[in-house]
Tab-separated table of C-alpha atoms in Angstrom:
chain	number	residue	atom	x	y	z
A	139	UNK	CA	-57.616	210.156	-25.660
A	140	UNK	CA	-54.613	209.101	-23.649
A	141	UNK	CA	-52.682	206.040	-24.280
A	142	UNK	CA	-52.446	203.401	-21.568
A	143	UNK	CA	-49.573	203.196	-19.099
A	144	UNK	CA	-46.918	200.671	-19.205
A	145	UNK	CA	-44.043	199.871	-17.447
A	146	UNK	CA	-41.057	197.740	-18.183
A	147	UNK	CA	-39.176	196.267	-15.001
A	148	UNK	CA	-35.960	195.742	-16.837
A	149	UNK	CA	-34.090	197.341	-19.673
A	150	UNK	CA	-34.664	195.335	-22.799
A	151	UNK	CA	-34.276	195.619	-26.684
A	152	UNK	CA	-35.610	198.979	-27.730
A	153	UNK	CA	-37.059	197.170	-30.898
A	154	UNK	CA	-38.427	194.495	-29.071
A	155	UNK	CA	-41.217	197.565	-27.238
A	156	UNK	CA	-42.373	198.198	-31.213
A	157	UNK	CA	-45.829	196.374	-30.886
A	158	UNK	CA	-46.253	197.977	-27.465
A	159	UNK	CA	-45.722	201.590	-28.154
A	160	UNK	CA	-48.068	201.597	-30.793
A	161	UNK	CA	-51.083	201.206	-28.456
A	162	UNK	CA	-49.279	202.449	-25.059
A	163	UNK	CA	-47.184	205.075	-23.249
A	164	UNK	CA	-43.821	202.782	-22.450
A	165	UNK	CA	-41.844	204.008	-19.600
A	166	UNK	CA	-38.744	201.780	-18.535
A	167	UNK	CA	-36.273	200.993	-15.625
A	168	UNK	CA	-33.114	201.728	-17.323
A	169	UNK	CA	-30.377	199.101	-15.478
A	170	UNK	CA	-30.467	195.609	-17.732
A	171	UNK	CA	-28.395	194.041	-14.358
A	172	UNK	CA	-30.124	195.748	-11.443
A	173	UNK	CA	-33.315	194.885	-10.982
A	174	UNK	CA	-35.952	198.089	-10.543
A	175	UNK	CA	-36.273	198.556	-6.510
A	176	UNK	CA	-39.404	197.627	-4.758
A	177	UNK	CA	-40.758	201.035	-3.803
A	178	UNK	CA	-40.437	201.924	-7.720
A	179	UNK	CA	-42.225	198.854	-8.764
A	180	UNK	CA	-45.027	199.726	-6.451
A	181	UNK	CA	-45.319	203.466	-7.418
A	182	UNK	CA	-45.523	202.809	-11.043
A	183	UNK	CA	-48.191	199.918	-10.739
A	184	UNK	CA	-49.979	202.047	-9.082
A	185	UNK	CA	-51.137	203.839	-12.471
A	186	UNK	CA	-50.121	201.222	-14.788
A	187	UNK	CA	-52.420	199.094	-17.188
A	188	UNK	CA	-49.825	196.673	-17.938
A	189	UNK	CA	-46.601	195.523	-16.409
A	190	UNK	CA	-44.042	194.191	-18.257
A	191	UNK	CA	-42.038	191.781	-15.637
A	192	UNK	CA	-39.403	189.493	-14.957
A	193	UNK	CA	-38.814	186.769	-12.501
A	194	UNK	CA	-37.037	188.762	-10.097
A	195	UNK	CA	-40.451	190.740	-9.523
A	196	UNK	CA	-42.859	189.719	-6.934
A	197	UNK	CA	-46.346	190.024	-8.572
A	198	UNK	CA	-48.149	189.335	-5.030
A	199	UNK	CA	-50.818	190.466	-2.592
A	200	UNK	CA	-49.528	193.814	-1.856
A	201	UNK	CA	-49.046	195.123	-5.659
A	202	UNK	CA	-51.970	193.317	-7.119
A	203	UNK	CA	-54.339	195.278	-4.535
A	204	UNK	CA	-52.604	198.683	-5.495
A	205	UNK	CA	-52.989	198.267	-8.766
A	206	UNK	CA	-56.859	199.790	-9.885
A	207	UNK	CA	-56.053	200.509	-13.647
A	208	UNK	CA	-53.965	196.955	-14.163
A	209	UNK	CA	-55.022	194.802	-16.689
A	210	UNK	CA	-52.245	192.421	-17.281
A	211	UNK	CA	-49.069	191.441	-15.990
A	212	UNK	CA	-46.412	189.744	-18.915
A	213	UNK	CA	-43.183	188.055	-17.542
A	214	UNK	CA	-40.508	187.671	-19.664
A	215	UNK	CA	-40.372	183.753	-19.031
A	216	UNK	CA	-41.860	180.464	-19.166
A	217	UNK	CA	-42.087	180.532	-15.324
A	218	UNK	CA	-44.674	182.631	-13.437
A	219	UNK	CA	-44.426	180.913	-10.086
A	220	UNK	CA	-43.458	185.016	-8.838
A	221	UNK	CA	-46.563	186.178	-9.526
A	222	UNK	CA	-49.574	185.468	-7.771
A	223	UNK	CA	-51.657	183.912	-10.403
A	224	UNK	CA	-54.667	183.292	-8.332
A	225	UNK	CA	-55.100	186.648	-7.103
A	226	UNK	CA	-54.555	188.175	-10.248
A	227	UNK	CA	-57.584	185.705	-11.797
A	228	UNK	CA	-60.142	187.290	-9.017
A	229	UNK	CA	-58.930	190.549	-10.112
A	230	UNK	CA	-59.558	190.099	-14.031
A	231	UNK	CA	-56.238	190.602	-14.630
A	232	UNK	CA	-54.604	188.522	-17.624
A	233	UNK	CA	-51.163	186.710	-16.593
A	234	UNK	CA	-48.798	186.342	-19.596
A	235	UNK	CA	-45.813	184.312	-20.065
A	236	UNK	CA	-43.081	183.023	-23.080
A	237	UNK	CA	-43.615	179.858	-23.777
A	238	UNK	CA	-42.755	177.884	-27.016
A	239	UNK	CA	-39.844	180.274	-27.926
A	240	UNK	CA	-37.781	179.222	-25.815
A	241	UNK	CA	-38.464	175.282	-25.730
A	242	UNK	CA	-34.844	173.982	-27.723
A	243	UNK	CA	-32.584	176.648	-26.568
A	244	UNK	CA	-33.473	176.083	-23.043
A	245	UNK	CA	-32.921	172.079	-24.023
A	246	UNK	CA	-29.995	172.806	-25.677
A	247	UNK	CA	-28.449	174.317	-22.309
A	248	UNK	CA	-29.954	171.508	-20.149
A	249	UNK	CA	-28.367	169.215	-22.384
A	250	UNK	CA	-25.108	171.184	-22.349
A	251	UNK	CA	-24.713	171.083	-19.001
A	252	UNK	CA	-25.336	167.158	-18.448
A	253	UNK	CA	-22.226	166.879	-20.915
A	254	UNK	CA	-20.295	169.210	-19.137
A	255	UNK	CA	-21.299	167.991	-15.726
A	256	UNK	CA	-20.347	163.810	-17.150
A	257	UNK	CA	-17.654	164.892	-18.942
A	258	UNK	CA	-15.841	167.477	-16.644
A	259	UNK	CA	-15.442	169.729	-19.055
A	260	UNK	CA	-15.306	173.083	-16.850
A	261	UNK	CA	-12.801	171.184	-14.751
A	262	UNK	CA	-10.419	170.047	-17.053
A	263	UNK	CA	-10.460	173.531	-19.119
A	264	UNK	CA	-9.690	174.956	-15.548
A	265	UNK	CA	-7.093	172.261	-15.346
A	266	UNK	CA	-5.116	173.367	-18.456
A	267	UNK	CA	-5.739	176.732	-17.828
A	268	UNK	CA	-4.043	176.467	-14.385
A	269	UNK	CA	-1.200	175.054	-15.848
A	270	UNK	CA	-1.737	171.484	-14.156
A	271	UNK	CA	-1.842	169.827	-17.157
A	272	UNK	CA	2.306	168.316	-16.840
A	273	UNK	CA	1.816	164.990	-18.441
A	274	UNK	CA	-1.033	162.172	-19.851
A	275	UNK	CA	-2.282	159.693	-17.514
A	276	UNK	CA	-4.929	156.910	-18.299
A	277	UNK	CA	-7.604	158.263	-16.035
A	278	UNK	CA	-6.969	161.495	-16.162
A	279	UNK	CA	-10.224	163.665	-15.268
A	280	UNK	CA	-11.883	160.891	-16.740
A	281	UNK	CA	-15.997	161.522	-16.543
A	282	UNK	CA	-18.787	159.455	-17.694
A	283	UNK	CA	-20.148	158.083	-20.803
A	284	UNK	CA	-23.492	159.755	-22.407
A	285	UNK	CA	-23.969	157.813	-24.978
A	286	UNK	CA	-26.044	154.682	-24.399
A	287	UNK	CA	-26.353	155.703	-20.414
A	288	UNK	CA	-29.853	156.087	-18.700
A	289	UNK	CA	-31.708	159.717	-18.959
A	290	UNK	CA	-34.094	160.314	-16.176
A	291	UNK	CA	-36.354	163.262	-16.621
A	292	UNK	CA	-38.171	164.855	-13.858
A	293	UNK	CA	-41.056	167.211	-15.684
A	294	UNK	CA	-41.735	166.241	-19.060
A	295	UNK	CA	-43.232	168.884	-20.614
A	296	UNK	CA	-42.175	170.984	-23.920
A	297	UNK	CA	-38.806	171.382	-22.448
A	298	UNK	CA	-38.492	167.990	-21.187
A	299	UNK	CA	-39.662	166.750	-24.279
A	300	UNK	CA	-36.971	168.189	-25.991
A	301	UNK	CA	-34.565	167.509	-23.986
A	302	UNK	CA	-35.393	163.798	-24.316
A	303	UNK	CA	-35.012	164.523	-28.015
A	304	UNK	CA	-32.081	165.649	-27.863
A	305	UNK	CA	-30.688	162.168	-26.001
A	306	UNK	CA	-32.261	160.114	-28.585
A	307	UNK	CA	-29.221	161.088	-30.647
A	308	UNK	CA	-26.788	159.827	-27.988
A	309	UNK	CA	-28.760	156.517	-27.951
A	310	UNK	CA	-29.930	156.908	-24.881
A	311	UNK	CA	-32.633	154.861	-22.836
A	312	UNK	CA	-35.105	157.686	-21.767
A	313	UNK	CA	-36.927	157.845	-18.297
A	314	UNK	CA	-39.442	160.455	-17.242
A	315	UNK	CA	-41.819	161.135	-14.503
A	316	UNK	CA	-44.695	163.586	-14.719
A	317	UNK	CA	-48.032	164.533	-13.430
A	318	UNK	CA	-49.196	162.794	-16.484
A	319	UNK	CA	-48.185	160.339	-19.279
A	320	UNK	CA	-46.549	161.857	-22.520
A	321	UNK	CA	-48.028	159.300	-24.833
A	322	UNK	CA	-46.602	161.204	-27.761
A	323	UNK	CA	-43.136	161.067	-26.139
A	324	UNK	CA	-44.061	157.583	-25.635
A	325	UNK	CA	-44.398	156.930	-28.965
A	326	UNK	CA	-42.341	159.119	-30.898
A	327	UNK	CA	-39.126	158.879	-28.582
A	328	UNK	CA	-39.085	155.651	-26.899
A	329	UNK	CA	-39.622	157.243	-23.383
A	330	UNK	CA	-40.857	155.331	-20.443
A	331	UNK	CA	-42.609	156.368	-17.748
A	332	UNK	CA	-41.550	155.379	-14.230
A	333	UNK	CA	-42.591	156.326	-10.755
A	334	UNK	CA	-40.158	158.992	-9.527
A	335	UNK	CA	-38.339	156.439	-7.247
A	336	UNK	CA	-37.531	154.020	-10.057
A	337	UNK	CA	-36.219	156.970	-12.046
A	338	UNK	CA	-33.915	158.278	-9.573
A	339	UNK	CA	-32.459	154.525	-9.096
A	340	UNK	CA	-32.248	153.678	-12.560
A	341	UNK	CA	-30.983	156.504	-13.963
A	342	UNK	CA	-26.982	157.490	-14.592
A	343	UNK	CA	-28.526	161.486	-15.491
A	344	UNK	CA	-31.318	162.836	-13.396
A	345	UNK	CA	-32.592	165.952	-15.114
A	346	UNK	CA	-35.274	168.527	-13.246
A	347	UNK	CA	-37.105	170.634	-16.036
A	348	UNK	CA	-40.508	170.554	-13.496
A	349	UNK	CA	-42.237	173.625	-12.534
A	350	UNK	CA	-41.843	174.682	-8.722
A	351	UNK	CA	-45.241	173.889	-7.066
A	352	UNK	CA	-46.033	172.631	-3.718
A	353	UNK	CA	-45.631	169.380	-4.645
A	354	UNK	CA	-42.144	170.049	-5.912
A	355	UNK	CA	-40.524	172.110	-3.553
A	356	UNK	CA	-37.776	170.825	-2.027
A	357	UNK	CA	-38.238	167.498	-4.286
A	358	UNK	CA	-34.384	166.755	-4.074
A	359	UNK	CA	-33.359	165.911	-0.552
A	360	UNK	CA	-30.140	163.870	0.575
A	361	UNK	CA	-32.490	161.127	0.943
A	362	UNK	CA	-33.478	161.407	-2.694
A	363	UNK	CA	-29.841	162.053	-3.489
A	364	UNK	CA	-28.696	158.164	-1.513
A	365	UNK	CA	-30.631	156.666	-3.741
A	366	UNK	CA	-29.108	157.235	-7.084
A	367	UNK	CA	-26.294	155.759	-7.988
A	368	UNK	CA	-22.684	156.567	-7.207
A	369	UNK	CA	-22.000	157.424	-10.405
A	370	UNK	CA	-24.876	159.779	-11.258
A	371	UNK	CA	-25.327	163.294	-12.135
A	372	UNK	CA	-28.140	165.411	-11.198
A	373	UNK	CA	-29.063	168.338	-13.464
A	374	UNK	CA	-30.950	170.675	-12.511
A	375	UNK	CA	-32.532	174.006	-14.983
A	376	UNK	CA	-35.678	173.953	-13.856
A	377	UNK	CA	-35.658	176.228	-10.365
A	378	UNK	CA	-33.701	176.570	-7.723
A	379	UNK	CA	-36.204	175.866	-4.871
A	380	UNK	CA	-36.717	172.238	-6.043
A	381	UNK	CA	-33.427	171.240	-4.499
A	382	UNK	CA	-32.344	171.462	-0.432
A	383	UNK	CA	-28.953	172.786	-1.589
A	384	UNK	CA	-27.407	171.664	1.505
A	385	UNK	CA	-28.404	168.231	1.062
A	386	UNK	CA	-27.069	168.639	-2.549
A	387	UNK	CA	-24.054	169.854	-1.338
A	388	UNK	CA	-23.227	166.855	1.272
A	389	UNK	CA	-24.399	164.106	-1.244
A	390	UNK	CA	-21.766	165.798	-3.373
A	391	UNK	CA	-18.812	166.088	-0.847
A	392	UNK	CA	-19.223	162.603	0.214
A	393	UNK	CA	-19.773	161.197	-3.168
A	394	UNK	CA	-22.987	159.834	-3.086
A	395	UNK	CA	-23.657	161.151	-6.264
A	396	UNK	CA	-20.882	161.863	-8.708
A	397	UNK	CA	-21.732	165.821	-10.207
A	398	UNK	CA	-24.092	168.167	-10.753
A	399	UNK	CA	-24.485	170.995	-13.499
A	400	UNK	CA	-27.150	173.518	-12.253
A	401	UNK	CA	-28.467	176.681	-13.894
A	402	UNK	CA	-30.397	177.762	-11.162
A	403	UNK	CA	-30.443	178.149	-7.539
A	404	UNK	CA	-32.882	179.198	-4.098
A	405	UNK	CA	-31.002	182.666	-3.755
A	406	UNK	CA	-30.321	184.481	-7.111
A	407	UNK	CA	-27.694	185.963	-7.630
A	408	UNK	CA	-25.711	182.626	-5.860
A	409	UNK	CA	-23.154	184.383	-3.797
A	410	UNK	CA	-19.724	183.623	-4.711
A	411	UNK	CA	-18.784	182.190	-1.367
A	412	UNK	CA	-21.532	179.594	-1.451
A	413	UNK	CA	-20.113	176.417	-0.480
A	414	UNK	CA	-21.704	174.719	-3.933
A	415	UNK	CA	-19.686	176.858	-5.964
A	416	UNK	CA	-16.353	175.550	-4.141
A	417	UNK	CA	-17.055	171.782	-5.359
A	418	UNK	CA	-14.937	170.854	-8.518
A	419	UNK	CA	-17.986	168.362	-9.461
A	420	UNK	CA	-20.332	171.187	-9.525
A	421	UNK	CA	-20.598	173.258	-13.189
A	422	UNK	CA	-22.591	176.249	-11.806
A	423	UNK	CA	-24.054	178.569	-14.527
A	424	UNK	CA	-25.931	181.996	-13.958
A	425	UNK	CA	-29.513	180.990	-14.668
A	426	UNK	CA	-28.843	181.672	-18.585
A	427	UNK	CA	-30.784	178.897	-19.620
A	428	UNK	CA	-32.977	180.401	-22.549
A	429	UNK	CA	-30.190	182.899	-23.372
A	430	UNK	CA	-29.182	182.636	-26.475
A	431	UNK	CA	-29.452	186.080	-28.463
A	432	UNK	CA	-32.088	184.954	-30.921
A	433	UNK	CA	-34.310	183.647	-28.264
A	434	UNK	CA	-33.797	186.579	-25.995
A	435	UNK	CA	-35.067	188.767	-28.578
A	436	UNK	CA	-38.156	186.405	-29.538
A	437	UNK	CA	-39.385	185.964	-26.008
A	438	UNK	CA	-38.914	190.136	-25.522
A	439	UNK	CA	-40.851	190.793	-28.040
A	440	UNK	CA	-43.492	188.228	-27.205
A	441	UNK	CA	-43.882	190.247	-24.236
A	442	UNK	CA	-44.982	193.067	-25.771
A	443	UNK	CA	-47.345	191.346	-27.778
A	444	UNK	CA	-48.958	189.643	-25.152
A	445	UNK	CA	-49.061	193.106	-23.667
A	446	UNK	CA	-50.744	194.986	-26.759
A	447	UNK	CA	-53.163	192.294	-27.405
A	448	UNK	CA	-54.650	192.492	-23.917
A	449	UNK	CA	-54.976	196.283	-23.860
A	450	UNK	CA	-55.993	196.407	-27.335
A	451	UNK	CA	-58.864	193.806	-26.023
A	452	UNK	CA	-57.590	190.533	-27.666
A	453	UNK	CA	-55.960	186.989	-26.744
A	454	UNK	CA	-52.823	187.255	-26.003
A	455	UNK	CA	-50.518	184.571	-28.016
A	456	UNK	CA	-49.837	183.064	-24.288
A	457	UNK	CA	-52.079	183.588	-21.893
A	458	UNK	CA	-51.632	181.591	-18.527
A	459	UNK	CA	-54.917	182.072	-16.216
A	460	UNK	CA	-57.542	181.392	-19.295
A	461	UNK	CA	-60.195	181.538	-16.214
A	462	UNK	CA	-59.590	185.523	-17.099
């Protein structure tokens, strides 16, 4: 008897496909950067039992009704907002996604790029680097305190969670606003919760770890943005689409708000000639937020787990649509 088909969107980890090629016939797009073309995605679901996916894939109407032998679809991510959950539900086909493994190493970035973004730290290495730095001066590329400032998180979940553990060691006075209350982040961290207007007035760092939904898309508008202060910085490694970018980019040219560090953006790749990326108050990174090596490996090979369980006829380790 024939194994069952499966096919891997990116290149990953050869040793991370162990648990999968045990049960299944593993074919995969060879290009790590490039992400497999449309067309090919299509073709190969077409005979596929289980897709092994990324972000950049669009899981949606089209595929999911081409798709007769397709049992589940893995991403290689927390996120799943590219693939048409719903659909895939009515279709009995499991969603999968990498949660957990990546909770503190996405936190660690988050928190990375608030210091960066309150501290200047990208600018003033550029500084030195461009041989600017001629003398000392009192203010020079002077930033903002962390320690004992006002953290405002906008999605407390694991990520946010940890993120707000992370500021605990900065002495920090932790905000958050959620769908609903984190008692144990109530109790445990000292976190308050606030409606999401009293966060983004109170707060000196405004940090977006929430999910992209319809209720928050395009969250962060200029009007959002004149209402923190003047000295604030807005973080944002949640998703791109949260954020109008141009309002983002006019509250940041006229100095409404002070910075922004941002792992993520609307259009990714970010072209190189998008007026964000000009801004010398904006640290831009290239959506790398869970990449550290260890975790990279971790969540690859939770794919494949969450792949082999399904076809072998078992819960997956994280299974999204439960309804399945």
């Amino acid at each position: 008897m024939s194994k069952p088909y499966v096919y891997v969107t990116r290149k990953v980890p050869e040793e991370s496909l162990t648990a999968l090629q045990e049960v299944a016939e593993v074919e995969m797009w060879p290009k790590a950067e490039e992400p497999v073309p449309r067309e090919v995605l299509l073709e190969k679901a077409k005979k596929a039992s289980g897709l092994y996916t990324m972000l950049s894939d669009q899981i949606d109407d089209e595929l999911l009704d081409n798709s007769p032998h397709l049992k589940v679809v893995a991403n290689l991510a927390v996120g799943f907002d590219n693939i048409n959950v719903e659909k895939a539900t009515e279709k009995g086909i499991s969603v999968c996604n990498t949660p957990d493994v990546l909770t503190d190493t996405t936190a660690d970035l988050a928190f990375a790029l608030l210091m960066a973004a309150g501290r200047r730290i990208v600018e003033a290495a550029e500084y030195v680097k461009d041989g600017k730095w001629q003398n000392w001066a009192p203010l020079l590329l002077a930033g903002t305190d962390i320690h004992h400032k006002t953290i405002g998180i906008v999605g407390m979940g694991r990520i946010g969670t940890a993120v707000a553990k992370r500021a605990t060691g900065f002495e920090m006075e932790i905000l958050y606003h959620n769908r609903s209350r984190k008692k144990e982040a109530e109790e445990e961290l000292g976190a308050s919760y606030v409606p999401f207007e009293e966060l983004i007035e109170r707060s000196d760092y405004v940090v977006c770890l929430a999910p992209l939904t319809k209720e928050t898309k395009d969250l962060f508008t200029y009007d959002v943005f004149n209402k923190m202060k003047s000295s604030a910085v807005f973080v944002n490694a949640s998703r791109g689409g949260v954020v109008v970018e141009e309002d983002l980019e006019r509250a940041l040219k006229e100095e409404t708000i002070a910075a922004a560090g941002l792992d993520v953006f609307r259009k990714e790749p970010i072209p190189a000639d998008h007026p964000l990326l000009s801004l010398t108050n904006v640290v831009a990174l290239p959506h790398i937020g869970s990449a550290s090596a260890e975790t990279r490996h971790e969540m690859a090979a939770l794919v494949s787990r969450n792949i082999a369980s399904v076809l072998k006829g078992d819960t997956p380790e994280a299974l999204v649509n439960e309804d399945v």
